[in-house]
Structure formats: structure tokens, C-alpha cells
Amino acid sequence: MKRLFCFVSITALIFAGYAFGQDVAVHYDAGMENGNGLAVQNPKQLAEMIVEKLEDKKLTAEIVDSDGLEEYMENNPKGIYIITQGNTPGTIFQKKGKDDLIYSWLREGGIGGFIGDYAFYYYWHKGARVTAAGAGQQSVFGATITNGTVTQVSPTELGKKYIPSLKKWTSNRASGLAVLKQNEFEFESYADNGVNADPIAYRTKDMKGWFINFHTSCCGTVIPPHEQISTEYAELISNRFAESLSVDPTRKMSIIWGQLKSAQ
């Protein structure tokens, strides 16, 4: 009976961990607005393509809604998420600073990815878009990094290394390199013009994780096709950030299965 109890307990543990064990959570929520005005016109299709491209890179990925994203983050402190709708769900961000899940999660080692308008400019709460404006980034990072300067950017050496498919393009929601330097951020620019960058990953001095600002534009500005964005994102995650996943205990299934076998 004791061995049977052990077997049942370990099995429950396995499935509890596995429920949140995908490498990347791709956020799409049918209850949120469809990205209108935020550059991404078909976020559901974009989310599906990103999952497909990540799986082509031998990473596991699933689409999650706003509640699912919160659960994923709580169970994967060093996980990776990608938001596709231009709105950050209110389940993880409401401009509350240290009281927001996203604040502590990025500092513990999580990696957040974003496609849309200004990151944290909007969040979705109780069925409506709420405008946090520049105070949104202030709440998470202590500085407003995104600006509205229309900028043609070209791949950097890091961009060529990690995102081979990346091409020249024009962003109107790029990140200001001067602001990052002035606030002593660590950053990796993948495409810039020496002043503004997009795509780019950055973090504050107290963040163990990274925030990825990726093809951010709005208001009818043309962004690369979904196929191109999906390919580029999968390359960046696979070539640069997937290394963080190796330390997540929910992925050490071989050890758990070994324990399970010996308990039978």
C-alpha cells in the first residue's frame, strides 16, 4: 500500500509539473481586442505561426490565454512568454510596480517578449483596454524606453548571429539607446541605426531575466508579414534565450520517471 501511495503521489506531481512544462507560452486571448490599431491585424494567426516555428526548432510551445499566462509564469520563474496582441493582460500587469507579477518575474529570471505598440502602454482589464501610457514602462523598468520616432533599422552583428532572417525595416516604436545607457541597462540590439533599436532585448540592473521588444509599431504602420516575424522570433529564442530553459526543474522529466520506476 505504501508503494502504491508513493506511485500515485509521484504521478500527480508529474502531471502537475507537466501542465506548465512547455518551453514557451505564446499569449493569445480571444476575449481581448484583435490588435486593431496596434499593428498586429491577425494575432491568432501570428500566435499559431510562432508556435509552429518554435516547434520546428525543437522547442515546446503552447498558446495560452490571460489566465493561462499568469499560471505559466507562476510555475515557470525562468520561462519565456511572447505577447501577440499589443496589450499586456491585466492578470500580470496593472501599473502597480512591485505588486505586478511581471515586475518580480522579470527580476527572477523570466523572459518576456512583446509584439505591438509601446510595451506596457496598454493593458487589458475587465474586458477593456486601459491606457497606462509611458507610466507603464516606468512602473516595470523605472524609465520610458520606447519612443515614437520613425526609424529605419538595419541588423547588427548580434542580429545577424541570432536572427539570420532579420532584414532592414522601419519601426515607429523603437527603443532609444541613449535612455538605456543613461539608466545603466544591459541591452542587446539586433537592429538599429545607432540611435534607436528594434528588435532589442534589455534588462535593468536588478533583472536576471530579459525583456524583448520585437517589431513594435502601430497605427497602420506596416510590419513584416507574420511568416517573417514568426521565423525571426523562433530564431532568436532558439539561438539566444532557450538556454534559460535548461535550469527549469519542470523539464527534468527523465529524473522523475526514473524515480517513478524505482517506486513501483
PDB file of N, CA and C in Angstrom, residues 25-27 64-74 80-83 88-89 91-92 101:
ATOM      1  N   ALA A  25       5.381  30.074 -23.660  1.00  0.00           N
ATOM      2  CA  ALA A  25       3.950  30.374 -23.645  1.00  0.00           C
ATOM      3  C   ALA A  25       3.692  31.514 -24.627  1.00  0.00           C
ATOM      4  N   VAL A  26       2.881  31.272 -25.639  1.00  0.00           N
ATOM      5  CA  VAL A  26       2.541  32.288 -26.634  1.00  0.00           C
ATOM      6  C   VAL A  26       1.151  32.803 -26.295  1.00  0.00           C
ATOM      7  N   HIS A  27       1.062  34.070 -25.926  1.00  0.00           N
ATOM      8  CA  HIS A  27      -0.206  34.616 -25.445  1.00  0.00           C
ATOM      9  C   HIS A  27      -1.082  35.086 -26.591  1.00  0.00           C
ATOM     10  N   VAL A  64      -1.591  30.317 -24.821  1.00  0.00           N
ATOM     11  CA  VAL A  64      -2.281  30.461 -23.544  1.00  0.00           C
ATOM     12  C   VAL A  64      -3.099  31.747 -23.550  1.00  0.00           C
ATOM     13  N   ASP A  65      -4.228  31.741 -22.813  1.00  0.00           N
ATOM     14  CA  ASP A  65      -4.990  32.969 -22.644  1.00  0.00           C
ATOM     15  C   ASP A  65      -4.437  33.742 -21.456  1.00  0.00           C
ATOM     16  N   SER A  66      -5.127  34.765 -21.026  1.00  0.00           N
ATOM     17  CA  SER A  66      -4.582  35.641 -19.984  1.00  0.00           C
ATOM     18  C   SER A  66      -4.432  34.926 -18.645  1.00  0.00           C
ATOM     19  N   ASP A  67      -5.409  34.115 -18.272  1.00  0.00           N
ATOM     20  CA  ASP A  67      -5.292  33.337 -17.034  1.00  0.00           C
ATOM     21  C   ASP A  67      -4.196  32.288 -17.169  1.00  0.00           C
ATOM     22  N   GLY A  68      -4.109  31.681 -18.342  1.00  0.00           N
ATOM     23  CA  GLY A  68      -3.085  30.674 -18.580  1.00  0.00           C
ATOM     24  C   GLY A  68      -1.689  31.257 -18.527  1.00  0.00           C
ATOM     25  N   LEU A  69      -1.529  32.502 -18.987  1.00  0.00           N
ATOM     26  CA  LEU A  69      -0.218  33.149 -18.932  1.00  0.00           C
ATOM     27  C   LEU A  69       0.197  33.377 -17.477  1.00  0.00           C
ATOM     28  N   GLU A  70      -0.741  33.816 -16.661  1.00  0.00           N
ATOM     29  CA  GLU A  70      -0.452  34.012 -15.240  1.00  0.00           C
ATOM     30  C   GLU A  70      -0.007  32.701 -14.588  1.00  0.00           C
ATOM     31  N   GLU A  71      -0.718  31.624 -14.866  1.00  0.00           N
ATOM     32  CA  GLU A  71      -0.366  30.318 -14.302  1.00  0.00           C
ATOM     33  C   GLU A  71       1.001  29.849 -14.785  1.00  0.00           C
ATOM     34  N   TYR A  72       1.249  30.036 -16.082  1.00  0.00           N
ATOM     35  CA  TYR A  72       2.544  29.643 -16.640  1.00  0.00           C
ATOM     36  C   TYR A  72       3.673  30.379 -15.940  1.00  0.00           C
ATOM     37  N   MET A  73       3.539  31.686 -15.767  1.00  0.00           N
ATOM     38  CA  MET A  73       4.587  32.482 -15.149  1.00  0.00           C
ATOM     39  C   MET A  73       4.805  32.090 -13.695  1.00  0.00           C
ATOM     40  N   GLU A  74       3.724  31.820 -12.984  1.00  0.00           N
ATOM     41  CA  GLU A  74       3.848  31.423 -11.579  1.00  0.00           C
ATOM     42  C   GLU A  74       4.568  30.087 -11.434  1.00  0.00           C
ATOM     43  N   ILE A  80       9.628  31.591 -20.698  1.00  0.00           N
ATOM     44  CA  ILE A  80       9.613  32.586 -21.777  1.00  0.00           C
ATOM     45  C   ILE A  80       8.175  32.759 -22.252  1.00  0.00           C
ATOM     46  N   TYR A  81       7.716  34.001 -22.356  1.00  0.00           N
ATOM     47  CA  TYR A  81       6.407  34.236 -22.966  1.00  0.00           C
ATOM     48  C   TYR A  81       6.556  35.213 -24.120  1.00  0.00           C
ATOM     49  N   ILE A  82       5.594  35.151 -25.045  1.00  0.00           N
ATOM     50  CA  ILE A  82       5.522  36.088 -26.169  1.00  0.00           C
ATOM     51  C   ILE A  82       4.082  36.586 -26.265  1.00  0.00           C
ATOM     52  N   ILE A  83       3.882  37.897 -26.189  1.00  0.00           N
ATOM     53  CA  ILE A  83       2.561  38.507 -26.329  1.00  0.00           C
ATOM     54  C   ILE A  83       2.373  38.952 -27.768  1.00  0.00           C
ATOM     55  N   THR A  88      -0.907  44.046 -22.874  1.00  0.00           N
ATOM     56  CA  THR A  88      -0.457  43.140 -21.819  1.00  0.00           C
ATOM     57  C   THR A  88      -1.664  42.787 -20.957  1.00  0.00           C
ATOM     58  N   PRO A  89      -1.914  41.502 -20.703  1.00  0.00           N
ATOM     59  CA  PRO A  89      -3.093  41.145 -19.911  1.00  0.00           C
ATOM     60  C   PRO A  89      -3.002  41.658 -18.477  1.00  0.00           C
ATOM     61  N   THR A  91      -3.870  40.291 -15.922  1.00  0.00           N
ATOM     62  CA  THR A  91      -3.531  39.238 -14.966  1.00  0.00           C
ATOM     63  C   THR A  91      -2.075  39.318 -14.523  1.00  0.00           C
ATOM     64  N   ILE A  92      -1.222  39.973 -15.334  1.00  0.00           N
ATOM     65  CA  ILE A  92       0.197  40.068 -14.981  1.00  0.00           C
ATOM     66  C   ILE A  92       0.677  41.507 -14.831  1.00  0.00           C
ATOM     67  N   LEU A 101       2.822  40.940 -11.162  1.00  0.00           N
ATOM     68  CA  LEU A 101       3.550  39.691 -11.379  1.00  0.00           C
ATOM     69  C   LEU A 101       4.724  39.890 -12.328  1.00  0.00           C
TER      70      LEU A 101
END
